[in-house]
Amino acid sequence: MAANAASAGLKAYVFIPSDLEQGKILNSLIYGATVIGIKGHYDEVNRLCAEIAGKFGWAFVNVNMRPYYAEGSKSMGYEIMEQLGWRAPKHTVVCMASGSLLTKIQKSYQEFIKLGLVPEADYQIHGAQATGCSPISTAQKAGLDFFKPVKPNTIAKSLAIGTPADGFYALKTMKETGGSAEDITDDEIRQAIRLLAECEGIFAETAGGVTVGVAKKLIAAGKIPANASAVLCITGNGLKTMDAVNGHVGYPREIKPSLREFEALVASDEKELSR
Amino acid sequence: MAANAASAGLKAYVFIPSDLEQGKILNSLIYGATVIGIKGHYDEVNRLCAEIAGKFGWAFVNVNMRPYYAEGSKSMGYEIMEQLGWRAPKHTVVCMASGSLLTKIQKSYQEFIKLGLVPEADYQIHGAQATGCSPISTAQKAGLDFFKPVKPNTIAKSLAIGTPADGFYALKTMKETGGSAEDITDDEIRQAIRLLAECEGIFAETAGGVTVGVAKKLIAAGKIPANASAVLCITGNGLKTMDAVNGHVGYPREIKPSLREFEALVASDEKELSR
């Protein structure tokens, strides 16, 4: 939002929970936006933004401009179908904060099917959350149509919405498509970030880790057959949430710029391996 | 390199100066590469890599595989011409570490002209360095064909090559096209990163800041006419070098999730402005 406002020459205010990842804070400040850190969770930030929107008449991407923002996210679904050669995937795994993206992926699939751009097909859309903020997945697993709000506590801060605005519709979409929801712990999120990076060369932020880890769990549970094709929605770059994995991926091994020191390092590794 | 190796299932070693930016280190470790931090500058790292390549017969992107790596960078020039509607730009500003990219941009322009994909035209290619590591720009400004090696000292660590392998050819290319070189200080790099972010919504790493700041300097000096079109090669994402700007772009302003606190903040800003 800050980048697009800068590019369009608009003045921008960015409202964030004050404990947001350093990378995301800097990534708003750099564009010249006025960044307001709110001492509270996303839910409290959203409530305050709604109040400001009403009082000041300002346009908030996530409040009074939300319909445009939400419709815009359909483009992710359009691109998935286009890149698969104009078909909807059998399985799609989407991370859920407000739950909006999951419902818009469904809307995009339905639109292309109605337009005849994509053949009608049976597909499932699955939802992914962090266990530390899992109101939607908890409700889905219990077979409920409504979620119970929670207080978030997870490293996946971009998903830390305890009162998800589109939670009801996300549950409805999963029910309609026969999809499942699941959630994973912070440690599993870190492991999933590494798994994706080491296997695919893609470094995802924590939300992407949630999607990968939940997909793995759904495959293990037989909800996604291991031989079925599936699309995992990786929604952010890992450079934005480096704090989450820093210290969990090892460290560089330091040597002097000397061939002898490097040979000693390799020799000790080989000795270690042959043991 | 680490990401591509992971994606291809190859084992990877990454050799870096041990003082490299945290973001770049993590961005190699995450893919499962063995990262070796060398206590020395890029020049010492490059020398050690050459020795290891000779002794172990390993493929180094930047040593024995360098011809492929260098030719590959021509794609940046191809994309510039394609995106401009199949023409070479009148002015191109390229940051220089080894100087390789600048020479390959020139090669790409010449190839498309020879193939008839792009009309023959007069153009200049300009080189950008950080003052703290400016062997090529110093030589160019002095009208010399050869550079004098330097010990690097700059926040633009990805450009900190004191003995640039393609420096001679970069000087030759600038001479042939009538281009100029210039360099800027670390403070000017930070200002240029902000300028690009605030005007275009693009957050560049330090090397991109060097390109933008040098372009500004060349325009002020009349080397690039202010009304001429110019392409600036922004070669990396700012999220990789956040340390360079952290603390130089202000901080979020913290308030409680209260409309009253926000109104007080806005009122005090307006009072400030009306003074």
Coordinates of C-alpha atoms in Angstrom, one line a residue:
Chain A
M1 CA 0.0 0.0 0.0
A2 CA 2.8 2.4 0.9
A3 CA 4.7 1.6 -2.3
N4 CA 1.6 2.1 -4.5
A5 CA 0.7 5.4 -2.7
A6 CA 4.3 6.6 -3.3
S7 CA 4.1 5.7 -7.0
A8 CA 0.8 7.4 -7.4
G9 CA 1.9 10.5 -5.4
L10 CA -0.7 10.0 -2.7
K11 CA -0.2 10.7 1.0
A12 CA -0.3 7.4 3.0
Y13 CA -0.9 6.4 6.6
V14 CA -0.1 2.8 7.5
F15 CA -1.5 1.3 10.7
I16 CA 0.2 -1.8 12.1
P17 CA 0.4 -3.8 15.3
S18 CA 3.5 -2.3 17.0
D19 CA 5.1 -5.7 17.3
L20 CA 5.1 -6.4 13.6
E21 CA 8.2 -7.9 12.0
Q22 CA 11.0 -5.3 11.5
G23 CA 11.2 -6.1 7.8
K24 CA 7.6 -5.1 7.2
I25 CA 7.9 -1.9 9.3
L26 CA 11.0 -0.7 7.3
N27 CA 9.2 -1.8 4.1
S28 CA 6.5 0.8 4.8
L29 CA 8.7 3.6 6.2
I30 CA 11.0 3.5 3.2
Y31 CA 8.3 4.7 0.9
G32 CA 7.7 7.8 3.0
A33 CA 4.4 6.7 4.6
T34 CA 3.5 7.8 8.1
V35 CA 3.6 4.5 10.0
I36 CA 1.4 4.3 13.2
G37 CA 2.3 1.4 15.5
I38 CA -0.7 0.4 17.5
K39 CA -0.1 -1.3 20.8
G40 CA -2.4 -4.2 20.2
H41 CA -3.3 -7.1 17.9
Y42 CA -4.6 -6.8 14.3
D43 CA -8.2 -7.0 15.6
E44 CA -7.6 -3.8 17.7
V45 CA -5.9 -2.2 14.8
N46 CA -8.8 -3.0 12.5
R47 CA -11.3 -1.7 15.0
L48 CA -9.4 1.6 15.3
C49 CA -9.1 1.9 11.5
A50 CA -12.9 1.5 11.2
E51 CA -13.4 4.3 13.7
I52 CA -10.9 6.6 11.9
A53 CA -12.5 5.8 8.5
G54 CA -15.9 6.8 9.9
K55 CA -14.6 9.9 11.7
F56 CA -12.1 11.3 9.1
G57 CA -13.6 10.0 5.9
W58 CA -10.3 8.5 4.9
A59 CA -10.1 5.6 2.4
F60 CA -8.8 2.5 4.1
V61 CA -7.7 -0.4 1.9
N62 CA -8.9 -2.9 4.5
V63 CA -12.0 -1.1 5.7
N64 CA -14.2 1.1 3.4
M65 CA -12.1 0.1 0.3
R66 CA -12.2 -3.6 1.3
P67 CA -14.6 -4.7 -1.6
Y68 CA -12.0 -3.6 -4.2
Y69 CA -9.1 -5.1 -2.3
A70 CA -11.0 -8.4 -1.9
E71 CA -12.1 -8.6 -5.6
G72 CA -8.5 -7.7 -6.6
S73 CA -7.3 -10.9 -4.9
K74 CA -9.2 -13.0 -7.4
S75 CA -6.3 -12.4 -9.8
M76 CA -4.4 -15.0 -7.8
G77 CA -7.0 -17.6 -8.8
Y78 CA -7.0 -16.4 -12.4
E79 CA -3.2 -16.8 -12.7
I80 CA -3.4 -20.3 -11.2
M81 CA -5.8 -21.4 -13.8
E82 CA -4.0 -19.7 -16.7
Q83 CA -0.6 -21.2 -15.6
L84 CA -2.1 -24.7 -15.3
G85 CA -3.3 -24.4 -19.0
W86 CA -6.8 -23.1 -18.3
R87 CA -8.0 -25.5 -15.7
A88 CA -8.8 -25.4 -12.0
P89 CA -6.5 -27.5 -9.8
K90 CA -8.0 -30.5 -8.0
H91 CA -6.6 -29.2 -4.6
T92 CA -5.8 -25.7 -3.6
V93 CA -4.3 -24.9 -0.1
V94 CA -4.8 -21.3 1.0
C95 CA -3.6 -19.7 4.2
M96 CA -6.3 -17.8 6.2
A97 CA -6.1 -14.6 8.2
S98 CA -9.5 -12.9 7.6
G99 CA -10.3 -15.8 5.3
S100 CA -11.0 -13.5 2.4
L101 CA -8.4 -14.9 0.0
L102 CA -9.8 -18.4 0.2
T103 CA -13.3 -17.2 -0.7
K104 CA -12.0 -15.1 -3.6
I105 CA -10.0 -18.1 -5.0
Q106 CA -13.3 -19.9 -5.1
K107 CA -15.0 -17.0 -6.7
S108 CA -12.3 -16.8 -9.4
Y109 CA -12.6 -20.5 -10.2
Q110 CA -16.4 -20.2 -10.5
E111 CA -16.2 -17.1 -12.7
F112 CA -13.9 -18.8 -15.2
I113 CA -16.0 -21.9 -15.2
K114 CA -19.2 -19.8 -15.9
L115 CA -17.4 -17.9 -18.6
G116 CA -16.4 -21.2 -20.2
L117 CA -12.7 -20.4 -20.0
V118 CA -12.1 -23.4 -17.8
P119 CA -13.9 -26.8 -17.8
E120 CA -16.3 -27.6 -15.0
A121 CA -14.5 -29.9 -12.6
D122 CA -14.6 -31.3 -9.1
Y123 CA -12.1 -29.5 -6.8
Q124 CA -11.4 -28.9 -3.1
I125 CA -10.2 -25.7 -1.5
H126 CA -8.4 -26.2 1.8
G127 CA -7.7 -23.6 4.5
A128 CA -4.5 -23.2 6.5
Q129 CA -3.9 -21.5 9.9
A130 CA -1.3 -21.3 12.6
T131 CA -2.3 -23.2 15.7
G132 CA -1.6 -20.0 17.7
C133 CA -4.5 -18.3 15.8
S134 CA -6.8 -20.9 14.4
P135 CA -10.4 -19.8 14.9
I136 CA -11.4 -20.9 11.4
S137 CA -9.6 -24.2 11.3
T138 CA -10.8 -25.1 14.8
A139 CA -14.4 -24.5 13.7
Q140 CA -14.0 -26.4 10.5
K141 CA -12.5 -29.4 12.3
A142 CA -15.4 -29.4 14.8
G143 CA -17.9 -29.3 11.9
L144 CA -19.2 -25.8 12.9
D145 CA -20.5 -23.1 10.7
F146 CA -19.4 -20.3 13.1
F147 CA -16.0 -19.7 14.6
K148 CA -15.2 -18.5 18.1
P149 CA -12.8 -15.5 18.3
V150 CA -9.4 -16.1 19.8
K151 CA -6.4 -14.1 21.1
P152 CA -3.6 -14.6 18.6
N153 CA -0.2 -15.9 19.7
T154 CA 2.0 -17.1 16.7
I155 CA 5.1 -16.1 14.7
A156 CA 2.8 -15.9 11.6
K157 CA 1.9 -12.3 12.4
S158 CA 0.3 -11.6 9.0
L159 CA -2.3 -14.3 9.8
A160 CA -2.8 -13.3 13.4
I161 CA -6.5 -12.2 13.1
G162 CA -8.4 -13.6 16.0
T163 CA -11.8 -12.3 14.7
P164 CA -11.6 -13.1 11.0
A165 CA -14.0 -10.9 9.0
D166 CA -14.6 -13.5 6.3
G167 CA -14.3 -16.6 8.6
F168 CA -18.0 -17.5 8.1
Y169 CA -17.7 -17.4 4.3
A170 CA -14.4 -19.3 4.4
L171 CA -16.1 -22.1 6.4
K172 CA -18.9 -22.1 3.8
T173 CA -16.5 -22.3 0.9
M174 CA -14.7 -25.2 2.4
K175 CA -18.0 -27.0 3.1
E176 CA -19.3 -26.4 -0.5
T177 CA -16.1 -27.7 -2.2
G178 CA -15.5 -30.5 0.3
G179 CA -12.2 -29.0 1.5
S180 CA -10.6 -29.3 4.9
A181 CA -8.9 -27.0 7.3
E182 CA -5.8 -27.6 9.5
D183 CA -3.4 -25.7 11.6
I184 CA 0.3 -26.1 12.6
T185 CA 2.6 -24.9 15.4
D186 CA 5.2 -22.3 15.2
D187 CA 8.0 -25.0 15.0
E188 CA 6.1 -26.7 12.2
I189 CA 5.9 -23.3 10.4
R190 CA 9.7 -22.9 10.6
Q191 CA 10.2 -26.5 9.4
A192 CA 7.8 -25.9 6.5
I193 CA 9.7 -22.7 5.5
R194 CA 12.9 -24.8 5.3
L195 CA 11.2 -27.7 3.5
L196 CA 10.0 -25.4 0.7
A197 CA 13.3 -23.6 0.5
E198 CA 15.4 -26.7 0.4
C199 CA 13.1 -28.6 -2.1
E200 CA 11.9 -25.8 -4.4
G201 CA 14.4 -22.9 -3.9
I202 CA 11.5 -20.7 -2.8
F203 CA 11.9 -18.7 0.5
A204 CA 8.4 -17.9 1.9
E205 CA 7.4 -15.7 4.7
T206 CA 5.7 -17.3 7.8
A207 CA 2.2 -17.3 6.1
G208 CA 3.7 -19.4 3.2
G209 CA 5.2 -21.8 5.8
V210 CA 1.7 -22.3 7.3
T211 CA 0.4 -23.2 3.8
V212 CA 3.2 -25.7 3.1
G213 CA 3.0 -27.3 6.6
V214 CA -0.8 -27.7 6.5
A215 CA -0.6 -29.2 3.0
K216 CA 1.9 -31.8 4.4
K217 CA -0.5 -32.5 7.3
L218 CA -3.5 -32.9 5.0
I219 CA -1.5 -35.3 2.7
A220 CA -0.5 -37.3 5.8
A221 CA -4.1 -37.5 6.9
G222 CA -5.3 -38.6 3.4
K223 CA -7.3 -35.4 2.9
I224 CA -5.1 -34.7 -0.1
P225 CA -4.1 -38.0 -1.9
A226 CA -0.3 -38.1 -2.1
N227 CA -0.4 -38.5 -5.9
A228 CA -3.0 -35.8 -6.6
S229 CA -1.9 -32.4 -8.0
A230 CA -2.2 -29.5 -5.6
V231 CA -1.6 -25.8 -5.7
L232 CA -0.1 -24.2 -2.6
C233 CA -0.7 -20.4 -2.4
I234 CA 2.6 -18.9 -1.2
T235 CA 1.6 -15.3 -0.4
G236 CA 4.7 -13.5 0.7
N237 CA 8.5 -13.3 0.5
G238 CA 10.6 -14.8 3.3
L239 CA 12.8 -11.7 3.4
K240 CA 9.9 -9.9 5.1
T241 CA 9.9 -12.3 8.1
M242 CA 13.5 -13.2 8.6
D243 CA 13.3 -12.9 12.4
A244 CA 11.0 -15.9 12.4
V245 CA 13.8 -18.2 11.0
N246 CA 16.9 -16.4 12.1
G247 CA 18.9 -18.6 14.4
H248 CA 16.9 -21.7 13.3
V249 CA 18.8 -22.4 10.0
G250 CA 22.4 -22.7 11.2
Y251 CA 25.2 -20.1 10.8
P252 CA 28.0 -19.6 8.3
R253 CA 31.2 -21.4 9.1
E254 CA 34.0 -18.9 9.4
I255 CA 37.5 -19.4 8.0
K256 CA 40.4 -17.1 7.0
P257 CA 40.9 -16.6 3.2
S258 CA 43.3 -19.6 3.1
L259 CA 43.1 -22.8 1.0
R260 CA 44.7 -24.7 3.9
E261 CA 41.9 -23.7 6.3
F262 CA 39.3 -24.7 3.7
E263 CA 40.9 -28.1 3.1
A264 CA 41.0 -28.7 6.9
L265 CA 37.2 -27.9 7.0
V266 CA 36.4 -30.3 4.2
A267 CA 38.6 -33.0 5.6
S268 CA 36.9 -32.8 9.0
D269 CA 33.5 -32.9 7.3
E270 CA 34.5 -36.1 5.5
K271 CA 35.8 -37.6 8.7
E272 CA 32.5 -36.8 10.3
L273 CA 30.5 -38.3 7.4
S274 CA 32.5 -41.6 7.4
R275 CA 32.0 -42.2 11.1
Chain B
M1 CA 22.7 -19.7 -6.5
A2 CA 21.7 -21.5 -3.3
A3 CA 18.0 -21.3 -4.4
N4 CA 18.7 -22.7 -7.9
A5 CA 20.9 -25.5 -6.5
A6 CA 18.1 -26.5 -4.1
S7 CA 15.6 -26.5 -6.9
A8 CA 17.8 -28.7 -9.0
G9 CA 18.8 -31.0 -6.2
L10 CA 22.5 -30.1 -6.3
K11 CA 24.7 -29.7 -3.2
A12 CA 25.9 -26.1 -2.9
Y13 CA 28.7 -24.2 -1.1
V14 CA 28.3 -20.5 -0.9
F15 CA 31.4 -18.4 -0.1
I16 CA 30.9 -14.9 1.3
P17 CA 32.8 -12.2 3.0
S18 CA 31.9 -12.8 6.7
D19 CA 30.7 -9.2 7.2
L20 CA 28.0 -9.6 4.5
E21 CA 24.5 -8.3 5.2
Q22 CA 22.5 -10.5 7.5
G23 CA 19.6 -10.7 5.0
K24 CA 21.9 -12.2 2.3
I25 CA 23.4 -14.7 4.7
L26 CA 20.0 -16.0 5.8
N27 CA 18.9 -15.9 2.2
S28 CA 21.6 -18.6 1.4
L29 CA 21.3 -20.7 4.6
I30 CA 17.6 -21.1 4.3
Y31 CA 18.0 -23.2 1.1
G32 CA 20.2 -25.7 2.8
A33 CA 23.5 -24.5 1.3
T34 CA 26.8 -24.8 3.3
V35 CA 27.7 -21.1 3.8
I36 CA 31.4 -20.4 4.4
G37 CA 32.1 -16.9 5.8
I38 CA 35.6 -15.7 4.8
K39 CA 37.2 -13.2 7.0
G40 CA 38.1 -10.8 4.2
H41 CA 36.9 -8.7 1.3
Y42 CA 35.3 -10.0 -1.9
D43 CA 38.7 -9.9 -3.6
E44 CA 40.1 -12.3 -1.0
V45 CA 37.0 -14.5 -1.3
N46 CA 37.4 -14.6 -5.1
R47 CA 41.1 -15.5 -4.8
L48 CA 40.3 -18.4 -2.4
C49 CA 37.5 -19.6 -4.7
A50 CA 39.8 -19.7 -7.7
E51 CA 42.2 -21.8 -5.6
I52 CA 39.5 -24.2 -4.5
A53 CA 38.2 -24.4 -8.1
G54 CA 41.6 -25.5 -9.2
K55 CA 42.3 -27.9 -6.4
F56 CA 38.9 -29.5 -6.0
G57 CA 37.6 -29.3 -9.6
W58 CA 34.3 -27.7 -8.3
A59 CA 32.1 -25.6 -10.5
F60 CA 32.1 -22.0 -9.2
V61 CA 29.4 -19.7 -10.8
N62 CA 31.8 -16.8 -10.5
V63 CA 35.1 -18.5 -11.4
N64 CA 35.2 -21.4 -13.9
M65 CA 31.5 -21.1 -14.8
R66 CA 31.9 -17.3 -15.1
P67 CA 31.4 -17.2 -18.9
Y68 CA 27.9 -18.7 -18.6
Y69 CA 27.0 -16.4 -15.7
A70 CA 28.2 -13.3 -17.6
E71 CA 26.5 -14.2 -20.8
G72 CA 23.3 -14.9 -18.9
S73 CA 23.3 -11.3 -17.6
K74 CA 22.7 -10.1 -21.2
S75 CA 19.0 -11.0 -20.6
M76 CA 18.8 -7.8 -18.6
G77 CA 19.6 -5.8 -21.7
Y78 CA 17.3 -7.9 -23.9
E79 CA 14.4 -7.2 -21.5
I80 CA 15.2 -3.5 -21.5
M81 CA 14.9 -3.3 -25.3
E82 CA 11.8 -5.5 -25.4
Q83 CA 10.0 -3.4 -22.7
L84 CA 10.9 -0.2 -24.5
G85 CA 9.2 -1.4 -27.6
W86 CA 12.3 -2.9 -29.3
R87 CA 14.7 0.0 -29.1
A88 CA 17.9 0.6 -27.1
P89 CA 17.6 3.5 -24.6
K90 CA 19.6 6.7 -25.2
H91 CA 21.1 6.5 -21.7
T92 CA 21.6 3.4 -19.5
V93 CA 23.1 3.7 -15.9
V94 CA 24.6 0.4 -14.6
C95 CA 26.2 -0.2 -11.2
M96 CA 29.6 -1.7 -11.3
A97 CA 31.2 -4.3 -9.0
S98 CA 33.4 -6.4 -11.3
G99 CA 32.1 -4.3 -14.2
S100 CA 30.8 -7.4 -16.0
L101 CA 27.1 -6.3 -16.2
L102 CA 27.9 -3.0 -17.9
T103 CA 29.9 -4.8 -20.6
K104 CA 27.1 -7.4 -21.1
I105 CA 24.4 -4.7 -21.4
Q106 CA 26.5 -3.3 -24.2
K107 CA 26.8 -6.8 -25.8
S108 CA 23.1 -7.3 -25.6
Y109 CA 22.3 -4.0 -27.4
Q110 CA 24.9 -4.8 -30.1
E111 CA 23.5 -8.3 -30.6
F112 CA 19.9 -7.0 -31.1
I113 CA 21.1 -4.3 -33.4
K114 CA 23.1 -6.8 -35.5
L115 CA 20.1 -9.1 -35.7
G116 CA 17.9 -6.2 -36.8
L117 CA 15.5 -6.6 -33.9
V118 CA 16.4 -3.1 -32.8
P119 CA 17.2 0.0 -34.9
E120 CA 20.8 1.2 -34.9
A121 CA 21.0 4.2 -32.6
D122 CA 23.4 6.4 -30.7
Y123 CA 23.4 5.6 -27.0
Q124 CA 25.6 6.0 -23.9
I125 CA 26.2 3.5 -21.1
H126 CA 27.2 5.0 -17.8
G127 CA 28.8 3.3 -14.9
A128 CA 28.0 3.8 -11.2
Q129 CA 30.2 3.0 -8.1
A130 CA 30.2 3.8 -4.4
T131 CA 33.0 6.3 -3.5
G132 CA 34.2 3.8 -0.9
C133 CA 35.0 1.4 -3.7
S134 CA 35.5 3.3 -6.9
P135 CA 38.4 1.9 -8.9
I136 CA 36.6 2.0 -12.2
S137 CA 34.9 5.4 -11.9
T138 CA 38.1 7.0 -10.6
A139 CA 40.0 5.7 -13.6
Q140 CA 37.2 6.8 -16.0
K141 CA 37.1 10.3 -14.6
A142 CA 40.9 10.6 -14.9
G143 CA 40.7 9.5 -18.5
L144 CA 42.7 6.3 -17.9
D145 CA 42.3 2.9 -19.6
F146 CA 43.4 1.0 -16.5
F147 CA 42.2 1.1 -12.9
K148 CA 44.2 1.0 -9.7
P149 CA 43.0 -1.6 -7.2
V150 CA 41.5 -0.3 -3.9
K151 CA 40.6 -1.6 -0.4
P152 CA 36.8 -1.3 -0.3
N153 CA 34.9 0.5 2.5
T154 CA 31.2 1.1 1.7
I155 CA 27.7 0.0 2.8
A156 CA 27.2 -1.2 -0.8
K157 CA 28.8 -4.5 -0.1
S158 CA 27.6 -6.2 -3.2
L159 CA 29.7 -3.7 -5.2
A160 CA 32.7 -3.9 -2.9
I161 CA 35.2 -5.4 -5.4
G162 CA 38.5 -3.5 -5.2
T163 CA 40.1 -5.4 -8.0
P164 CA 37.3 -5.6 -10.6
A165 CA 37.8 -8.5 -13.1
D166 CA 36.1 -6.7 -16.0
G167 CA 37.1 -3.2 -15.0
F168 CA 39.3 -2.8 -18.1
Y169 CA 36.4 -3.8 -20.4
A170 CA 33.9 -1.6 -18.5
L171 CA 36.2 1.4 -19.1
K172 CA 36.5 0.4 -22.8
T173 CA 32.7 0.1 -23.2
M174 CA 32.1 3.5 -21.6
K175 CA 34.7 5.1 -23.9
E176 CA 33.2 3.4 -27.0
T177 CA 29.7 4.6 -26.2
G178 CA 30.6 8.0 -24.9
G179 CA 29.4 7.1 -21.4
S180 CA 30.6 8.5 -18.1
A181 CA 31.3 7.1 -14.7
E182 CA 30.6 8.6 -11.3
D183 CA 30.5 7.6 -7.6
I184 CA 28.6 8.6 -4.5
T185 CA 29.1 8.4 -0.7
D186 CA 27.3 6.1 1.7
D187 CA 25.0 8.9 2.8
E188 CA 24.1 9.7 -0.8
I189 CA 23.4 6.0 -1.3
R190 CA 20.9 6.0 1.5
Q191 CA 19.3 9.2 0.2
A192 CA 19.0 7.7 -3.3
I193 CA 17.3 4.5 -1.9
R194 CA 14.7 6.8 -0.2
L195 CA 14.3 8.9 -3.4
L196 CA 13.6 5.9 -5.5
A197 CA 11.2 4.4 -2.9
E198 CA 9.3 7.7 -2.3
C199 CA 9.0 8.6 -6.0
E200 CA 8.5 5.2 -7.7
G201 CA 7.5 2.9 -4.9
I202 CA 10.5 0.7 -5.6
F203 CA 12.7 -0.4 -2.6
A204 CA 16.2 -1.1 -3.9
E205 CA 19.2 -2.6 -2.2
T206 CA 22.3 -0.5 -1.8
A207 CA 23.6 -1.3 -5.3
G208 CA 20.4 0.1 -6.7
G209 CA 20.8 3.2 -4.6
V210 CA 24.3 3.7 -6.1
T211 CA 22.7 3.6 -9.6
V212 CA 20.0 6.1 -8.7
G213 CA 22.4 8.5 -6.9
V214 CA 24.9 8.4 -9.7
A215 CA 22.2 9.0 -12.3
K216 CA 21.1 12.1 -10.3
K217 CA 24.7 13.3 -10.2
L218 CA 25.2 12.7 -14.0
I219 CA 22.0 14.7 -14.7
A220 CA 23.2 17.6 -12.5
A221 CA 26.5 17.6 -14.3
G222 CA 24.8 17.7 -17.7
K223 CA 26.2 14.3 -18.7
I224 CA 22.6 13.0 -19.0
P225 CA 20.3 15.8 -20.3
A226 CA 17.4 16.3 -17.8
N227 CA 14.8 15.8 -20.5
A228 CA 16.5 12.7 -22.0
S229 CA 15.1 9.2 -21.4
A230 CA 17.3 7.0 -19.3
V231 CA 17.1 3.4 -18.0
L232 CA 18.5 2.8 -14.5
C233 CA 19.4 -0.8 -13.7
I234 CA 18.1 -1.6 -10.3
T235 CA 19.7 -4.9 -9.6
G236 CA 18.5 -6.1 -6.2
N237 CA 15.6 -6.0 -3.6
G238 CA 16.0 -3.6 -0.6
L239 CA 14.8 -6.3 1.8
K240 CA 18.3 -7.8 1.3
T241 CA 20.2 -4.8 2.7
M242 CA 17.8 -3.4 5.4
D243 CA 20.7 -2.8 7.8
A244 CA 21.9 -0.1 5.4
V245 CA 18.8 2.1 5.9
N246 CA 17.5 0.9 9.2
G247 CA 17.5 3.9 11.6
H248 CA 17.7 6.3 8.7
V249 CA 14.1 6.3 7.6
G250 CA 12.4 7.3 10.9
Y251 CA 10.3 5.0 13.2
P252 CA 6.7 4.2 13.6
R253 CA 4.8 6.5 15.9
E254 CA 3.2 4.4 18.7
I255 CA -0.2 4.9 20.1
K256 CA -2.7 2.8 22.0
P257 CA -5.7 1.4 20.0
S258 CA -7.7 4.5 20.8
L259 CA -9.4 7.0 18.5
R260 CA -8.8 9.8 21.0
E261 CA -5.0 9.1 20.9
F262 CA -5.1 9.1 17.1
E263 CA -7.0 12.4 17.0
A264 CA -4.4 14.0 19.4
L265 CA -1.6 12.8 17.1
V266 CA -3.3 14.3 14.0
A267 CA -4.1 17.5 15.8
S268 CA -0.5 18.0 17.0
D269 CA 0.7 17.3 13.4
E270 CA -1.6 20.0 12.0
K271 CA -0.5 22.5 14.7
E272 CA 3.1 21.7 13.7
L273 CA 2.3 22.3 10.0
S274 CA 0.5 25.6 10.6
R275 CA 3.4 27.1 12.5

